[in-house]
Every structure is written in structure tokens, then in C-alpha cells.
Amino acid sequence: MPEKPKVAFYWCASCGGCEEAVVDLAEDILKVVEAVDIVLWPVALDFKKKDVEAMPDNSIAVAFINGAVRMSEQEEWVHMLRRKSQLVVAFGSCAHLGGIPGLANFTNKAEIFANSYFDVPSVDNPGRVVPLEKSGGNGETLTLPEFFDTVRALDQVIPVDYYLPGCAPPKDLIMNAVTAILTGQLPPKGTVLSPSKAACDVCPRKDSKPDKIEIAEIKRITTSIPDPEKCFLAQGYVCMGPATRSGCGERCIHGNMPCRGCFGPPDGVYDQGAKFLSAFASLLTAKTDEEIDALIDQIPDPAGTFYRFSLPTSIMQRKRTRVES
Amino acid sequence: MSTAVIALEDVTKTKGPGVGAAWEPRIVAFFCNWCTYTASDLAGTARLTYDPNAPVIRVMCSGRVDPQFVLRALGEGADGVLIGGCHPGDCHYQEGNYKTLRRFKLLKKVLGQLGVEDERVRLEWISASEGDRVQHAINDMTNQLRRLGPFAQRGASHA
Amino acid sequence: MKTIELKMNGIEVEAEERTPLLKIAERLGIRIPTLCAHPLVEPYGVCRLCTVEVHQRNRVRMVTACNYPATNGIEVLTDTPRVRRDRRMIIEWFLARSGRLPLLQALAEEYGVTEPRFGLGDDPCILCGLCVRVCSDVVGANVLGFFNRGTTREVSTAYGETSEQCIACGACAYVCPTGCIEIQDEPALVRDALPLGPMTPIYIPTMQAVPHQPVIDHESCIHFKTGGCEVCASVCEPKAIDHKQADRVDQIDVGTILVATGFQAVDAKRVPQYGYGQYDNVFAALQIEHMVNASGPTNGQVVLKDGRTPESVGIIHCVGSRDKNTHEYCSRVCCMYSLKLAHLIHERSHAKIYNFYIDMRAPGKGYEEFYNRLLLEGVEFIRGRVAEVSDWAVTPGEKGKLLIRVEDTLAGFVRRIPVDMVVLSTGLEARSDAEAVRRLFNISCSSDGWFLERHPKLAPVDTFTDGVFIAGCAQGPKDIPDTVAQAGAAAAQAMSLIDRGAVELEAYTADIDETKCSGCQTCVPLCPFTAITFNREKKVSELNAALCKGCGTCVAACPSHAAEQHHFTDEQIFAEIEGVLVA
């Protein structure tokens, strides 16, 4: 009997949602499980690092890696999985673009540690003790992975063959990808496994767009409920649809929530946040300096909103701080 | 139209902190063809001297300036970006500069959040006859960036 | 109205009921003398001269034909012995008041009044009331009225004072049968504003006006205020006047436009130290141009405001030019026209002429030679910027003169020169509406407000907007030969464009890739040239390259990278960015 292709799942800086997405395949998962040989899946199966280390290079058919890379342990693992695998698929927004963890690029290790370990009122840590990479006592050395200042997407650490976008990738996209891999019918390397056209193309509210979209007032979902029939942008809500590739099934739209851009930009766009900014600002109706300022003030956190999933893979990648020499 | 009288040598050349004496800021300038680019031509024929720190990329209208260009310039090593367009109401294409203004303001807010100092990205309205404004904008911005220092690059490491 | 039948002098005639007999007589060609009737006004019946006999049934009545209404079946006799006897009496009474008037003497002779019994009076006014009626009923100004009673009755203005309501339309003088109302002509006065302003609301601007036809000034025409008057229309024989003519806005599609909107003279009031508008005899150059013209207000005579001929004239160059406070540039034409005016003033008045100049700019054929000629004619040229013009006389000889204070830089001292007349050589400036005009045509202005040429040397009549050309002073101050040359050049450019019959579209238009467009419609409202439309069937945005002007705004906004601009693609610009930043 021919050997079943080996498949690995690994998670870096993630929420676990991508693992859920795999589980969400429900009965389809049985098809997957039957067809492949899962050699690594930390959330579900008990394989260890040494098991993977023992495998020959390129012996794993495909490694699905989700999560962003922000610690040395993750960096080490993904390098190893790259060596051991023929194909590496960046699974989910975090691996594809940097994802939500990527928002940490607005800050750095020092600030994060300070906030987590001693600055917040709920923590009592007068000694300002923080986790150390090396610590120990009684003859024992304890190590912790290095915590990097900057969060990176998967392809900023290792070469990636395919991308499965989404937070988390929808069921049918995963099934299509797995099927394609198993049947060897793959598009060119580097392809994002989702249609490139922006979400507006398939949005159920597309026909409700007026002849001219003009935004005179910016609305927020925190303070108002959108009309369930009309295009969000036309109503004044920030909807990243125009700058986000499609394929997600418009789950958020159906839930009366504007798109947040988790699938990343269409092909040819280098910086999703910048392009959306350009499109959105062009639709504002304000003309004078004062009017424009007042309108823009209605978005409290534009960088966080426009780069919600894509900060590490944007052109700036992270917030810049002066390094005093 | 009155123009400001700019003294030719009112720039004070100061050096940025912690930089070698040879460091000079690099500014990428995006000028619209009809107004600002023509004005810089005029600055040339009028023999107005200005710092050579701002090579110019010509676009037909300031409305063509994609925020990606600004970010790319900063990401590729520029210390500043200067966008030059026609005065509001004077755009050769009617309204392109209004869109530029709106995009620019939102971009500045985002850039601020990304740690890009205010002086590094600048929008100037310069009409075709205002060669002196080109001179002033470039000299002024170069000076400010000399004081500010180089733009903090992403760096090769992940630190 | 009812038609009735009557007889007049035996002639059977039909008329509308209540028509005044005088009108019927006019229709029949029967002459009835009148003094107080006029086609423009309603009949008054005050002079009684038109008295006629009316027979109705068995009654005979003597009535005034001007206002007696015709009724059915009457018989009118206009020249019976009784009528003539009554008219003779009326004439004698008129002679008693105004016997010297030729008008009345003619009447007296016609009716055989050889010995007026009541004497001959001197009053030029016969109280016919035509002037009063025309002024109130036709013109609507209500300036004249009858005052007092009996023998002291007279026509006058309110309180006998000059009326501010009088618009000097001249209607009263026009209708007055005795000529006792005159409109005074004052050719010696030169008016303040240029053009010299209308004397009447309907006027011909100047003797050289093209076309040489009157125009009606909407602002001061009484018809537009009261609905009345229209005297001009009623006296115009070919009926060429139509007050209802309104502005008409026509839309004409053209392919080329030539903007030659000219200049305006600098307002001399902007240089207050020269006293323009303050002193009577400080004139702007254009006013002198007007004055020296043979068909101007003074028939070419050079006169002061009070009509005297000046004995000395000071011409100040560079008023509003070469001056930080107004315009720094040189207006190019003023030196030459100042020399011309010096020559003409000298010729007409033999006055002593002073020209105050900074530099003498006389380039061109024969210009320097003309300057030399003036030197020989004895014009005194003083090189210096005039500091001030005032009327503060220090010596008795200076009284009534204008004093010019100037530093004579060649002689090296400050001079104080009394003159009768000062002429300010005002410069040229861009018209005050230049900003609005240039926006209309989508062209630029230079820093001084003149329209901007595409290239100062190689394309002086083109603008940056294809198809729009500029010529003449709109582009910058210049004289007539240069203007004509530029006009020819611009016309030739326009002609060649028309001749070509086709316009090359710019190559840098934008393009929308249908396979990438998601139909988000972000680009649609951005195009001011409506080059982008949303195709509701295909659900994508489409770009019409013929309308696209190539600004690239839609390209920068497109969040899908579906729109690209030829020759300015993202990739090309990224490459440029990389290129300029290469260390």
C-alpha cells in the first residue's frame, strides 16, 4: 500500500482558532485523516519535537503552519519544519500577514513586559521581576525562548509555498487546498489560495451601492447599528471590503458587521492599509482643512483599523522608534 | 499673487544627533507636472539655489500620489517625503489635489501612530509661478530633517 | 369698444367711441392748431387753441378738440367764422403773456391778429404744461410742476431748487414748444471717470466707438426704474430700440479658445501722494488721451478743469510700475506714450512740459529718434521719482498751481516745480477678474497676475491647457505692434489645430483591468471628467480613455490595483523611488 502523505500542523503566536478551523471540517476531517498521516499536531496529538527532528528532510508532504513568529522557539520550529517539508502552507491571517498578534508591532518587548508584569494596577510586582531567558537555581538552568520586539509573518522567516488566508480560513477553502495538494493540482508557488478580486465583487450588498459613494460622516459599530441591507461604506462605516480579497463567504457581512480585512489585500497591492486609506480618504466629502480634520477625527485609531491583520507585512512593518546612538 | 521674499541663505545647516558629519537627509519629492514641477523648472531658470537633497519624481497630478509611494520611499531609505501639488481650486484636473489633501491628512495620522515624525512627510501647494516656494520648501524641509536625524530604519535584525 | 359715426367738416367718418376729436382730425388730415397737445402726453386742454364747433342734435358747443370725446352722430366743424373768432381771442390773450415768441407771432399772422388788444408780453413760457406732463407721466421723474395761482402761476422745480431727481433726460426741453427750456452743454468740462460716462442713459460711448451706435445703460435708464419713459423708442423712426432686449446666454461648442482679455490701467489713486482724485488738475494718462483726441469732449483742446489752457504741465512716469508698493515690473509702454502726450500737449497748448522719469525706455523703430525730437522741442526731462504733488503754495506765484517735489538726480538737488496740470503715466496691470477668468479656462497665472504662457521663450502664446491660447496684454504688458504679432501667432496656432481636425490624446491615460476590478466603485465619484462609469450588468467600473485626462487620481485610490496609469504605473514609480534612493 502506498504510503499516505505526511502532514504536519504547527502553531506559532496564535489564538487556536486555526486549529478550530481544521476541527470545523467536521465529518470532512475524517476524509482528511483517512487520506493523510498526521505526524505533528500539538493541540491534538502527542508528537514531540524530537520526533520531528528525527524525520528526514522533505519527508513531510505539507506543513500547515499558523500563527505569527514572535519568539525564538517559534523561529526554530518553523525553520525545522521548512527543512522537513516539501511544501509549507502559511495557514490563517497570522501566518499570512502577521495577524492580530502583529498589532504588537506598535510597541516593543520592553513596553509589553512592563505592561504585563508590573505596570498594570492588577499586578503586584514591586521587584519588577520579568521572565528571563536564563534563570534557575539549585543547579538547574531554566530557559525560556527569546521574546522578539517585532512580530513577523511566516514568509518573513522562512520561504512559504502557499497561503491560506483568513481569520480563520473557512472550511471550503481548507478543503480545496487540501484536495489540491493531495491530487497534485497546485497553482504556481506563492499563490494565495483564494480569489484575488476584492470582497466587493461577491458582497451581498454590492447592488445597494449608490451611483456615487460619498462619506460625510464616519459611523462606528460601537455606537450605531448598520442598516442590514446597505453597503457599509455607503453608510459611512469603515469596511475594508474594497481592499480585501474575497473567498471568505462574507461571513461577517452576513452578521451585519463590516469587513475587517482578514484575508489580506488583492494581488498587486503591497500595503493593504495604505491602499484602503487612499480609497477611503478619496470618498470623504470634506474639502477644507478644518472639515477634513474633523472627519478624520471620527476614526480614533486609523493605523490599528487599517492594519488590523497586516501590520507586519505592511511596508513600514512596525512602528519606528529612534535609536539613540 | 504675492510671493514671500525668501533670503537666499537663511538656512542654518545643523547636524542631526549622533550622525557622522557627512550625513545628509534624503527626501523623495513627488511633484505634480503642471504646477510644482513647472515651478521647480522656474526655480532653475531663475537660478534660485536650494539644497540638492530632494530628487524629484514627476507625476501628472498630486492625486496620483498613492500612500504606498510615501511608505515605500520611507521604507527604502528616505528620511522624508515631499509632495507638491497645485493650490486648492487650481488643480489642472479640477479636483485631484483635494483627494491628495484628504489622503495626506489620514496618512499623517497613521504615520504618527507608526512613529514617523511630523516633519518627515510634507505637503506643499506650489503654483507654476512660485519657484521660490519650491526653494523654500526644500531648504526648510532639509534643514528640519538635518536637525531631526535619519529616519529610524526597520533594520536587518528583528530586534 | 363701440364704433360710432360722426361727421367732421362734412366728411363722414367712423371712429371708436370717445376718441378725442383731434385724433380724428389728424386721421383725416384736417389741421387744428394746438399749443399744449403732444403725441407723447395725455391731452390737457389748457391752451384752448384747438377749439372747434360741435353740433349735436340742435345744440352747438365750442369745445377743445384735443380732449373732447367723439360720440355718435355729432357733426364737427373745425374752421368756421365762429371758431376763427374764438381762436383770435385766445391768441390775443397769449400774446399778452408771451407776445415776443416767434411761435405766437406766427399764429397771430395766420389768424389775422394784427393789432393785439392786450399788448405783447415777455414771458417765454406759455404755461402749456407739456414739460410738466412729460416729466411726470412719461419719464416718471416728477421734477417739474406748476406753482402758484393766477397771474403768478409758473413752472418750476420744488422750492425752485436744483432737483436731484432730474436725470437730465432732456424730455422737457424736447417737448417745450417755445424753446424756453434749454439743456446746457458744457464742453469745457472733462469728466472724472473713463469712459467719460453717459450723459444720458442712452448714449454713444465715444466718437470712435465701434459699432457707432447708442447703448442703453441699464443702471440709469428711467424705464427700468419706473416702467415709463421710452421716449427714445418712441422717437426712433426705424423703431430700432427695444427695451425688452435681454441678455442671452448661448452655448457654443468650440475646439480652441483664444483668451485676449487685455489689461486694466493701474488706478492712480493707489499712489495717493500724487493727488489723483484729490486735486482737480491731476489727470491719468488715459484721460489726457481722451482729451487730445479731436473727437473727444474738448475737440482736442488741452484744458484744465475750469476751462483754462495750462501754461505748464508735469508728466510723471512709472505711476504704479517699478514700485514695490504697487507693481515691481515695468509696464513697457508708458515711456513712449508719455513722450507722445508731451508732444501733443506741447503742440496744442504751447505749455512748458516737464517729464519726470526713472529711465527712458524707447526701444524700437524710430522711438529713440522721437525722444530726441522732444529734447529738441524743449521738453524738460528730469530724472527723478516724484516724491509728491500738492497745492501748498509757498509764494504768491505758486497760488492755484500744483507743486511737484522731485529730486533731480542728474543735477543733484531737490526741486520744487509749480505746474498747472499734472499727468500721471499709469502702468498696466492684470485685470481684477483675472483669477476668475483663468479658472474658467483652466490656465495658470504668473506671479503678477498675467496669464501664464507655456514657455517664456519658445511658446509665448500657448498655455498649459491644450487648445487654449493667450495673446496680447493678457499675457503681459506690451504695446500694439507686439500685441498684433502675438494675436497673429495665437490665431495661427488655433487655426493649425482646427486644420489638423484631430487632437492627439495624451498617452498617459488610465486603464481599468476588468479581471481585477471588484466593482467597489471607489473610483467612480473621483473623476471630474466623468470618464469612469459603473457597468451595472458586468458589475465592474469602466474607463473611457477618450475622456480621461490622465491625472491618475483613480489609480491612486483603487484598492485592488485594478486601475493603472500608462507611463505612470505603480511599478514604474516604485522603480523611480528605488532609483533616486540608491546611495
PDB file of N, CA, C and O in Angstrom, chain A residues 130-154:
ATOM      1  N   VAL A 130      10.714  40.098  35.748  1.00  0.00           N
ATOM      2  CA  VAL A 130      10.190  39.697  34.442  1.00  0.00           C
ATOM      3  C   VAL A 130      10.785  38.339  34.091  1.00  0.00           C
ATOM      4  O   VAL A 130      11.833  37.963  34.625  1.00  0.00           O
ATOM      5  N   PRO A 131      10.115  37.635  33.176  1.00  0.00           N
ATOM      6  CA  PRO A 131      10.680  36.338  32.794  1.00  0.00           C
ATOM      7  C   PRO A 131      12.039  36.543  32.127  1.00  0.00           C
ATOM      8  O   PRO A 131      12.225  37.471  31.354  1.00  0.00           O
ATOM      9  N   LEU A 132      12.962  35.679  32.457  1.00  0.00           N
ATOM     10  CA  LEU A 132      14.295  35.787  31.886  1.00  0.00           C
ATOM     11  C   LEU A 132      14.552  34.608  30.978  1.00  0.00           C
ATOM     12  O   LEU A 132      14.013  33.509  31.177  1.00  0.00           O
ATOM     13  N   GLU A 133      15.408  34.846  29.992  1.00  0.00           N
ATOM     14  CA  GLU A 133      15.711  33.730  29.093  1.00  0.00           C
ATOM     15  C   GLU A 133      16.467  32.632  29.818  1.00  0.00           C
ATOM     16  O   GLU A 133      16.292  31.453  29.539  1.00  0.00           O
ATOM     17  N   LYS A 134      17.296  33.062  30.728  1.00  0.00           N
ATOM     18  CA  LYS A 134      18.012  32.047  31.512  1.00  0.00           C
ATOM     19  C   LYS A 134      17.783  32.357  32.984  1.00  0.00           C
ATOM     20  O   LYS A 134      18.001  33.466  33.440  1.00  0.00           O
ATOM     21  N   SER A 135      17.338  31.369  33.697  1.00  0.00           N
ATOM     22  CA  SER A 135      17.192  31.556  35.146  1.00  0.00           C
ATOM     23  C   SER A 135      17.380  30.216  35.802  1.00  0.00           C
ATOM     24  O   SER A 135      17.624  29.203  35.147  1.00  0.00           O
ATOM     25  N   GLY A 136      17.241  30.228  37.080  1.00  0.00           N
ATOM     26  CA  GLY A 136      17.377  28.918  37.712  1.00  0.00           C
ATOM     27  C   GLY A 136      18.036  28.994  39.067  1.00  0.00           C
ATOM     28  O   GLY A 136      18.274  30.061  39.607  1.00  0.00           O
ATOM     29  N   GLY A 137      18.290  27.923  39.567  1.00  0.00           N
ATOM     30  CA  GLY A 137      18.933  27.832  40.887  1.00  0.00           C
ATOM     31  C   GLY A 137      18.991  26.361  41.259  1.00  0.00           C
ATOM     32  O   GLY A 137      18.414  25.494  40.586  1.00  0.00           O
ATOM     33  N   ASN A 138      19.631  26.099  42.291  1.00  0.00           N
ATOM     34  CA  ASN A 138      19.763  24.698  42.736  1.00  0.00           C
ATOM     35  C   ASN A 138      20.351  23.824  41.646  1.00  0.00           C
ATOM     36  O   ASN A 138      19.958  22.679  41.468  1.00  0.00           O
ATOM     37  N   GLY A 139      21.291  24.377  40.891  1.00  0.00           N
ATOM     38  CA  GLY A 139      21.954  23.574  39.872  1.00  0.00           C
ATOM     39  C   GLY A 139      21.126  23.380  38.622  1.00  0.00           C
ATOM     40  O   GLY A 139      21.559  22.749  37.663  1.00  0.00           O
ATOM     41  N   GLU A 140      19.920  23.877  38.612  1.00  0.00           N
ATOM     42  CA  GLU A 140      19.085  23.702  37.431  1.00  0.00           C
ATOM     43  C   GLU A 140      19.084  24.983  36.614  1.00  0.00           C
ATOM     44  O   GLU A 140      19.065  26.072  37.160  1.00  0.00           O
ATOM     45  N   THR A 141      19.159  24.860  35.330  1.00  0.00           N
ATOM     46  CA  THR A 141      19.025  26.046  34.478  1.00  0.00           C
ATOM     47  C   THR A 141      17.706  25.978  33.739  1.00  0.00           C
ATOM     48  O   THR A 141      17.383  24.950  33.123  1.00  0.00           O
ATOM     49  N   LEU A 142      16.941  27.009  33.879  1.00  0.00           N
ATOM     50  CA  LEU A 142      15.669  27.073  33.152  1.00  0.00           C
ATOM     51  C   LEU A 142      15.823  28.061  32.013  1.00  0.00           C
ATOM     52  O   LEU A 142      16.415  29.127  32.176  1.00  0.00           O
ATOM     53  N   THR A 143      15.355  27.664  30.888  1.00  0.00           N
ATOM     54  CA  THR A 143      15.415  28.584  29.747  1.00  0.00           C
ATOM     55  C   THR A 143      14.018  28.892  29.239  1.00  0.00           C
ATOM     56  O   THR A 143      13.113  28.059  29.306  1.00  0.00           O
ATOM     57  N   LEU A 144      13.909  30.074  28.751  1.00  0.00           N
ATOM     58  CA  LEU A 144      12.678  30.500  28.075  1.00  0.00           C
ATOM     59  C   LEU A 144      13.080  31.028  26.706  1.00  0.00           C
ATOM     60  O   LEU A 144      14.197  31.520  26.526  1.00  0.00           O
ATOM     61  N   PRO A 145      12.197  30.892  25.752  1.00  0.00           N
ATOM     62  CA  PRO A 145      12.569  31.412  24.437  1.00  0.00           C
ATOM     63  C   PRO A 145      12.768  32.929  24.505  1.00  0.00           C
ATOM     64  O   PRO A 145      12.260  33.603  25.389  1.00  0.00           O
ATOM     65  N   GLU A 146      13.545  33.407  23.545  1.00  0.00           N
ATOM     66  CA  GLU A 146      13.730  34.868  23.434  1.00  0.00           C
ATOM     67  C   GLU A 146      12.437  35.493  22.911  1.00  0.00           C
ATOM     68  O   GLU A 146      11.775  34.960  22.027  1.00  0.00           O
ATOM     69  N   PHE A 147      12.106  36.627  23.515  1.00  0.00           N
ATOM     70  CA  PHE A 147      10.890  37.340  23.114  1.00  0.00           C
ATOM     71  C   PHE A 147      11.316  38.495  22.206  1.00  0.00           C
ATOM     72  O   PHE A 147      12.029  39.394  22.629  1.00  0.00           O
ATOM     73  N   PHE A 148      10.930  38.443  20.933  1.00  0.00           N
ATOM     74  CA  PHE A 148      11.387  39.489  19.993  1.00  0.00           C
ATOM     75  C   PHE A 148      10.560  40.764  20.119  1.00  0.00           C
ATOM     76  O   PHE A 148       9.386  40.734  20.472  1.00  0.00           O
ATOM     77  N   ASP A 149      11.195  41.863  19.771  1.00  0.00           N
ATOM     78  CA  ASP A 149      10.495  43.155  19.697  1.00  0.00           C
ATOM     79  C   ASP A 149       9.440  43.136  18.596  1.00  0.00           C
ATOM     80  O   ASP A 149       8.386  43.742  18.715  1.00  0.00           O
ATOM     81  N   THR A 150       9.772  42.458  17.496  1.00  0.00           N
ATOM     82  CA  THR A 150       8.949  42.570  16.295  1.00  0.00           C
ATOM     83  C   THR A 150       8.279  41.252  15.965  1.00  0.00           C
ATOM     84  O   THR A 150       8.915  40.200  15.967  1.00  0.00           O
ATOM     85  N   VAL A 151       7.012  41.309  15.690  1.00  0.00           N
ATOM     86  CA  VAL A 151       6.248  40.156  15.223  1.00  0.00           C
ATOM     87  C   VAL A 151       6.438  40.032  13.728  1.00  0.00           C
ATOM     88  O   VAL A 151       6.410  41.029  13.011  1.00  0.00           O
ATOM     89  N   ARG A 152       6.646  38.811  13.246  1.00  0.00           N
ATOM     90  CA  ARG A 152       6.805  38.644  11.809  1.00  0.00           C
ATOM     91  C   ARG A 152       5.815  37.617  11.277  1.00  0.00           C
ATOM     92  O   ARG A 152       5.432  36.672  11.965  1.00  0.00           O
ATOM     93  N   ALA A 153       5.459  37.816  10.000  1.00  0.00           N
ATOM     94  CA  ALA A 153       4.635  36.814   9.324  1.00  0.00           C
ATOM     95  C   ALA A 153       5.546  35.648   8.945  1.00  0.00           C
ATOM     96  O   ALA A 153       6.775  35.765   8.977  1.00  0.00           O
ATOM     97  N   LEU A 154       4.953  34.534   8.562  1.00  0.00           N
ATOM     98  CA  LEU A 154       5.739  33.333   8.315  1.00  0.00           C
ATOM     99  C   LEU A 154       6.766  33.529   7.207  1.00  0.00           C
ATOM    100  O   LEU A 154       7.934  33.138   7.345  1.00  0.00           O
TER     101      LEU A 154
END
